Amino acid sequence: MTTERYRNGDADKARDIIILPVSLVLTTRNEANTVAEFLRSVGTQTVLPAEVVLCDGGSTDGTVDIARSTKIPGVDVVVIENPGSNIAAGRDRKSVG
């Protein structure tokens, strides 16, 4: 477990967070309208996963690009694409990397 202090550009908004050695796995398909909000929400917590793994089941609406461009300080965001498949394929993914 790691405790870190992050500043979001404003000294008054600095906060202590705890990063746990766990992964948060999210499966998606065409979730462009919610994926950035979800990832930003993860970043607002005081206890964070070490990584967020997004397994995409063939999105055609930009979900993957949005997920890749959304940053969470202190957390790795890993995107796994399963083009031409469906959301179940993302859930069935056996290993990451």
PDB file of C-alpha atoms in Angstrom:
ATOM      1  CA  MET A   1       0.000   0.000   0.000  1.00  0.00           C
ATOM      2  CA  THR A   2       1.346   3.396  -0.967  1.00  0.00           C
ATOM      3  CA  THR A   3       0.275   6.760   0.375  1.00  0.00           C
ATOM      4  CA  GLU A   4       0.947   9.722  -1.867  1.00  0.00           C
ATOM      5  CA  ARG A   5       0.065  13.394  -1.908  1.00  0.00           C
ATOM      6  CA  TYR A   6      -1.235  14.893  -5.133  1.00  0.00           C
ATOM      7  CA  ARG A   7      -1.843  18.476  -6.069  1.00  0.00           C
ATOM      8  CA  ASN A   8      -4.357  19.274  -8.756  1.00  0.00           C
ATOM      9  CA  GLY A   9      -2.737  22.590  -9.694  1.00  0.00           C
ATOM     10  CA  ASP A  10      -4.069  24.334  -6.570  1.00  0.00           C
ATOM     11  CA  ALA A  11      -2.310  24.073  -3.207  1.00  0.00           C
ATOM     12  CA  ASP A  12      -5.679  24.178  -1.438  1.00  0.00           C
ATOM     13  CA  LYS A  13      -6.823  21.078  -3.308  1.00  0.00           C
ATOM     14  CA  ALA A  14      -3.903  18.840  -2.356  1.00  0.00           C
ATOM     15  CA  ARG A  15      -5.059  15.552  -0.896  1.00  0.00           C
ATOM     16  CA  ASP A  16      -3.567  12.393   0.519  1.00  0.00           C
ATOM     17  CA  ILE A  17      -4.511   9.244  -1.342  1.00  0.00           C
ATOM     18  CA  ILE A  18      -3.817   5.571  -0.829  1.00  0.00           C
ATOM     19  CA  ILE A  19      -2.966   3.401  -3.825  1.00  0.00           C
ATOM     20  CA  LEU A  20      -3.719  -0.281  -3.293  1.00  0.00           C
ATOM     21  CA  PRO A  21      -1.961  -3.038  -5.282  1.00  0.00           C
ATOM     22  CA  VAL A  22      -5.189  -4.043  -7.030  1.00  0.00           C
ATOM     23  CA  SER A  23      -6.646  -3.676 -10.509  1.00  0.00           C
ATOM     24  CA  LEU A  24     -10.083  -2.326 -11.311  1.00  0.00           C
ATOM     25  CA  VAL A  25     -11.433  -4.080 -14.415  1.00  0.00           C
ATOM     26  CA  LEU A  26     -14.101  -2.431 -16.553  1.00  0.00           C
ATOM     27  CA  THR A  27     -15.725  -3.990 -19.612  1.00  0.00           C
ATOM     28  CA  THR A  28     -17.183  -1.640 -22.201  1.00  0.00           C
ATOM     29  CA  ARG A  29     -18.893  -1.467 -25.555  1.00  0.00           C
ATOM     30  CA  ASN A  30     -19.935   1.886 -26.982  1.00  0.00           C
ATOM     31  CA  GLU A  31     -19.739   3.765 -23.680  1.00  0.00           C
ATOM     32  CA  ALA A  32     -18.239   7.013 -25.027  1.00  0.00           C
ATOM     33  CA  ASN A  33     -20.870   9.054 -23.205  1.00  0.00           C
ATOM     34  CA  THR A  34     -19.910   7.672 -19.756  1.00  0.00           C
ATOM     35  CA  VAL A  35     -16.357   6.275 -19.780  1.00  0.00           C
ATOM     36  CA  ALA A  36     -14.558   9.583 -19.100  1.00  0.00           C
ATOM     37  CA  GLU A  37     -16.932  10.390 -16.242  1.00  0.00           C
ATOM     38  CA  PHE A  38     -16.349   6.916 -14.782  1.00  0.00           C
ATOM     39  CA  LEU A  39     -12.553   7.267 -14.955  1.00  0.00           C
ATOM     40  CA  ARG A  40     -12.609  10.787 -13.491  1.00  0.00           C
ATOM     41  CA  SER A  41     -14.803   9.471 -10.675  1.00  0.00           C
ATOM     42  CA  VAL A  42     -12.223   6.797  -9.869  1.00  0.00           C
ATOM     43  CA  GLY A  43      -9.618   9.560  -9.614  1.00  0.00           C
ATOM     44  CA  THR A  44     -11.644  11.464  -7.003  1.00  0.00           C
ATOM     45  CA  GLN A  45     -11.546   8.649  -4.461  1.00  0.00           C
ATOM     46  CA  THR A  46      -9.146   8.634  -1.499  1.00  0.00           C
ATOM     47  CA  VAL A  47      -8.311   4.961  -2.048  1.00  0.00           C
ATOM     48  CA  LEU A  48      -7.282   4.148  -5.630  1.00  0.00           C
ATOM     49  CA  PRO A  49      -6.390   0.988  -7.531  1.00  0.00           C
ATOM     50  CA  ALA A  50      -2.881   0.742  -8.946  1.00  0.00           C
ATOM     51  CA  GLU A  51      -4.425   0.349 -12.383  1.00  0.00           C
ATOM     52  CA  VAL A  52      -7.703   0.459 -14.249  1.00  0.00           C
ATOM     53  CA  VAL A  53      -7.962  -2.158 -16.987  1.00  0.00           C
ATOM     54  CA  LEU A  54     -10.584  -1.381 -19.604  1.00  0.00           C
ATOM     55  CA  CYS A  55     -11.491  -4.401 -21.761  1.00  0.00           C
ATOM     56  CA  ASP A  56     -13.402  -3.087 -24.739  1.00  0.00           C
ATOM     57  CA  GLY A  57     -15.759  -5.329 -26.680  1.00  0.00           C
ATOM     58  CA  GLY A  58     -15.584  -3.734 -30.113  1.00  0.00           C
ATOM     59  CA  SER A  59     -16.732  -0.159 -29.515  1.00  0.00           C
ATOM     60  CA  THR A  60     -17.355   1.965 -32.597  1.00  0.00           C
ATOM     61  CA  ASP A  61     -18.148   5.265 -30.861  1.00  0.00           C
ATOM     62  CA  GLY A  62     -14.732   6.429 -29.619  1.00  0.00           C
ATOM     63  CA  THR A  63     -14.842   4.761 -26.204  1.00  0.00           C
ATOM     64  CA  VAL A  64     -11.267   3.469 -26.569  1.00  0.00           C
ATOM     65  CA  ASP A  65      -9.837   6.854 -27.601  1.00  0.00           C
ATOM     66  CA  ILE A  66     -11.590   8.621 -24.741  1.00  0.00           C
ATOM     67  CA  ALA A  67     -10.342   6.034 -22.224  1.00  0.00           C
ATOM     68  CA  ARG A  68      -6.773   6.359 -23.499  1.00  0.00           C
ATOM     69  CA  SER A  69      -6.861  10.143 -23.241  1.00  0.00           C
ATOM     70  CA  THR A  70      -8.366  10.263 -19.729  1.00  0.00           C
ATOM     71  CA  LYS A  71      -5.616  10.418 -17.106  1.00  0.00           C
ATOM     72  CA  ILE A  72      -5.866   9.517 -13.431  1.00  0.00           C
ATOM     73  CA  PRO A  73      -2.893  10.827 -11.376  1.00  0.00           C
ATOM     74  CA  GLY A  74      -1.023   7.893  -9.830  1.00  0.00           C
ATOM     75  CA  VAL A  75      -3.070   5.230 -11.650  1.00  0.00           C
ATOM     76  CA  ASP A  76      -2.195   3.383 -14.853  1.00  0.00           C
ATOM     77  CA  VAL A  77      -5.067   3.121 -17.335  1.00  0.00           C
ATOM     78  CA  VAL A  78      -4.650   0.042 -19.544  1.00  0.00           C
ATOM     79  CA  VAL A  79      -6.933  -0.387 -22.556  1.00  0.00           C
ATOM     80  CA  ILE A  80      -7.381  -3.788 -24.198  1.00  0.00           C
ATOM     81  CA  GLU A  81      -9.248  -3.801 -27.481  1.00  0.00           C
ATOM     82  CA  ASN A  82     -11.253  -6.739 -28.795  1.00  0.00           C
ATOM     83  CA  PRO A  83     -12.303  -5.358 -32.195  1.00  0.00           C
ATOM     84  CA  GLY A  84     -15.158  -7.085 -33.966  1.00  0.00           C
ATOM     85  CA  SER A  85     -16.390  -8.692 -30.769  1.00  0.00           C
ATOM     86  CA  ASN A  86     -18.942  -7.825 -28.105  1.00  0.00           C
ATOM     87  CA  ILE A  87     -18.977  -6.901 -24.429  1.00  0.00           C
ATOM     88  CA  ALA A  88     -18.991 -10.578 -23.424  1.00  0.00           C
ATOM     89  CA  ALA A  89     -15.592 -10.997 -25.113  1.00  0.00           C
ATOM     90  CA  GLY A  90     -14.217  -8.302 -22.820  1.00  0.00           C
ATOM     91  CA  ARG A  91     -15.530 -10.148 -19.794  1.00  0.00           C
ATOM     92  CA  ASP A  92     -14.088 -13.443 -21.022  1.00  0.00           C
ATOM     93  CA  ARG A  93     -10.576 -12.051 -21.430  1.00  0.00           C
ATOM     94  CA  LYS A  94      -8.324 -14.487 -19.518  1.00  0.00           C
ATOM     95  CA  SER A  95      -5.176 -12.442 -19.048  1.00  0.00           C
ATOM     96  CA  VAL A  96      -4.018  -8.883 -19.261  1.00  0.00           C
ATOM     97  CA  GLY A  97      -0.677  -8.374 -20.968  1.00  0.00           C
TER      98      GLY A  97
END
